[in-house]
Amino acid sequence: MDKSGIISLCRELGCCDTCCLRYIGLKNPKFYTDVKNTLIKFQDSTANTDSVSSEDSTENSTIENQKEDANQTNKSEQSTENGHNSNHSMNNIESESIRTEVNLNDNDKSVDTNNDSNKENVATIEVSENSNDVESPPAKRPKLSVCSSCLGVLQEDMWNETLEMVKDVVERKGYECNTFGCALSSPIATILREKAIVLRICDKFPGFVESNVTALKEAWKWSFAAKMAASIDKTLDSGAVSPLLITLNYDYPDDLQELEILKTVAPKLFESRSKQRRRFTTEFTRRSVEQALENATLPSLLSAGGGLPLASAAAKCVSVVCTHNPVYLGGRYLKLSRNLPQSPWVLDGRRVLPTSVQEIIFKPLADIYKFTSEEAEQRLKFVAAGREDVDVRCLGEGRPFAIEITDPRRVLTTAELATACEEISKSGDVVVKSMVPVTRDDLTLLKEGEQTKTKTYEALCIKLGHSEFDNLPSDAPVRVTEADIKRINEFRNTPEGDAVKIKITQKTPIRVLHRRPLLTRTRGILALEAFAVPDHPRLVRVLVTTSAGTYVKEWAHGELRRSAPALSAALGPARLAALDVAAVALSWPPAAQ
């Protein structure tokens, strides 16, 4: 591959130094840390090779030319020669500004810098070569031309404002993270411009392979992101490894206008998209532009306008978005109150109860991160393996839960998590013994467990009247007998050995019909054991293990036969006096296994 020739063509087309390296296929990050010297080395190495190969053929011609020049001794020629030599020697002590004007839209690819009619389509490229041998006064800084390929995204002289913007955002958000990954959203017009340049290179150098071109975003990471790392005092890492991702979004004022030529290049594609506006709400997307250019040729692009107009302005970074990967915490909570919902209870826009399990757990975490109440509501998410009613306690080892913290400044330490648990438990209504870090994948286990787990309840029930089994006078005192206890413990409607002891059908309870569809569900009682309550003859304590989704309250009293068979089938008319969740059979959190 003629790298020197490709570089020269890229310069003629108005490419910046970094884009020149991209088009000759350099993919080693070290080349992009010092672009100017890398470019000089590649040009010099090619020039030296050409010089050696042509040395013999030009030696005699050079000697003859020198002799002929020596014979030209008139004063005016001698003066001109002296002036020329003087100017040549000054190249070693002063900077030389070379201006090359190139018509970017000329279809026959000829260069004409003298034609006034082409001046509007002419890009000016200025290259300075400075010598460090002799100190010289600083020259006036020339106006930088905008790269015809990257639109300034890769031009170092245009980075200062963007670097300051990134630094400001990172400092305001206060991330305590030593590494970062980065992402770039460049103007879509750069896709079209790159294709236009590649087709021109292929036309002049038939062996050129388009896939060898280094992607703009990769060159940006190796050049700009390296500078950004020094600016924000963090180490650049892969976005798949570092929890902190910094995304820069660039805007180019003529983006949509330049892309209009694609409707001529690929008319059928955009006609189809136009007819499906509900599906394709945006006319030009990265994907649609790439599709339009898949089969584009240089003649088709030139006939449509060339695809490489003079850039009206540089692309500008319009936003910097910093996000830290979510932090996930897992634990189990005990709920000791019979007047506390799991999540905020709001009815018709007004709170019914002042707090909830969720809010009690959130508060110390929000304090550590210094979240406002609004931020806590937006950035803290509570996930639990089911829920208990407001008047139901959750005892035993507690109910499994997880918390997702969106865009945290940092990961919490073990000591901070322990302190948070202590603060939660001081409420007296909720107890959390420990919280540990978990992963996003672990949340799947929690959600699946909500549908598959078994739960054990402790129900305190009161016998309201005599059952068909009592054979007692109607005015006899109502009490739970030993026969009642035995009948409850032995009750089953499935074959012996079946994992489910009692199969029940339940219609959606009346109390939740306002938020749940009316369905009839089959649920299972896996284990059932009853105990008499000393000194309370009408009370019976029942330990019942159920499949997920069983409405235990309705099972206890039958709810007008909407839940059958109910506890009343063995005990007689009964009502639930109190209910506790005694155990939730789910191995959680995974870190505690």
Short mmCIF file of C-alpha atoms in Angstrom, two decimals, residues 11 17-18 21 31-43 126-128 144 156-157:
data_model
loop_
_atom_site.label_atom_id
_atom_site.label_comp_id
_atom_site.label_asym_id
_atom_site.label_seq_id
_atom_site.Cartn_x
_atom_site.Cartn_y
_atom_site.Cartn_z
CA ARG A 11 -4.25 16.09 2.70
CA ASP A 17 -3.28 14.55 10.55
CA THR A 18 -5.15 12.02 12.69
CA LEU A 21 -3.29 7.97 10.02
CA PHE A 31 0.63 6.04 16.96
CA TYR A 32 -2.16 8.37 18.08
CA THR A 33 -0.45 9.73 21.19
CA ASP A 34 1.89 11.87 19.03
CA VAL A 35 0.15 12.21 15.69
CA LYS A 36 2.42 14.81 14.06
CA ASN A 37 5.64 12.87 14.68
CA THR A 38 4.02 9.63 13.58
CA LEU A 39 2.95 11.25 10.32
CA ILE A 40 6.43 12.70 9.75
CA LYS A 41 8.06 9.30 10.32
CA PHE A 42 5.79 7.59 7.79
CA GLN A 43 6.36 10.31 5.20
CA GLU A 126 -1.97 25.13 7.18
CA VAL A 127 1.03 23.15 8.39
CA SER A 128 3.69 24.64 10.65
CA LEU A 144 -7.37 26.21 11.85
CA GLU A 156 -6.29 18.50 18.99
CA ASP A 157 -6.41 22.29 18.61
#
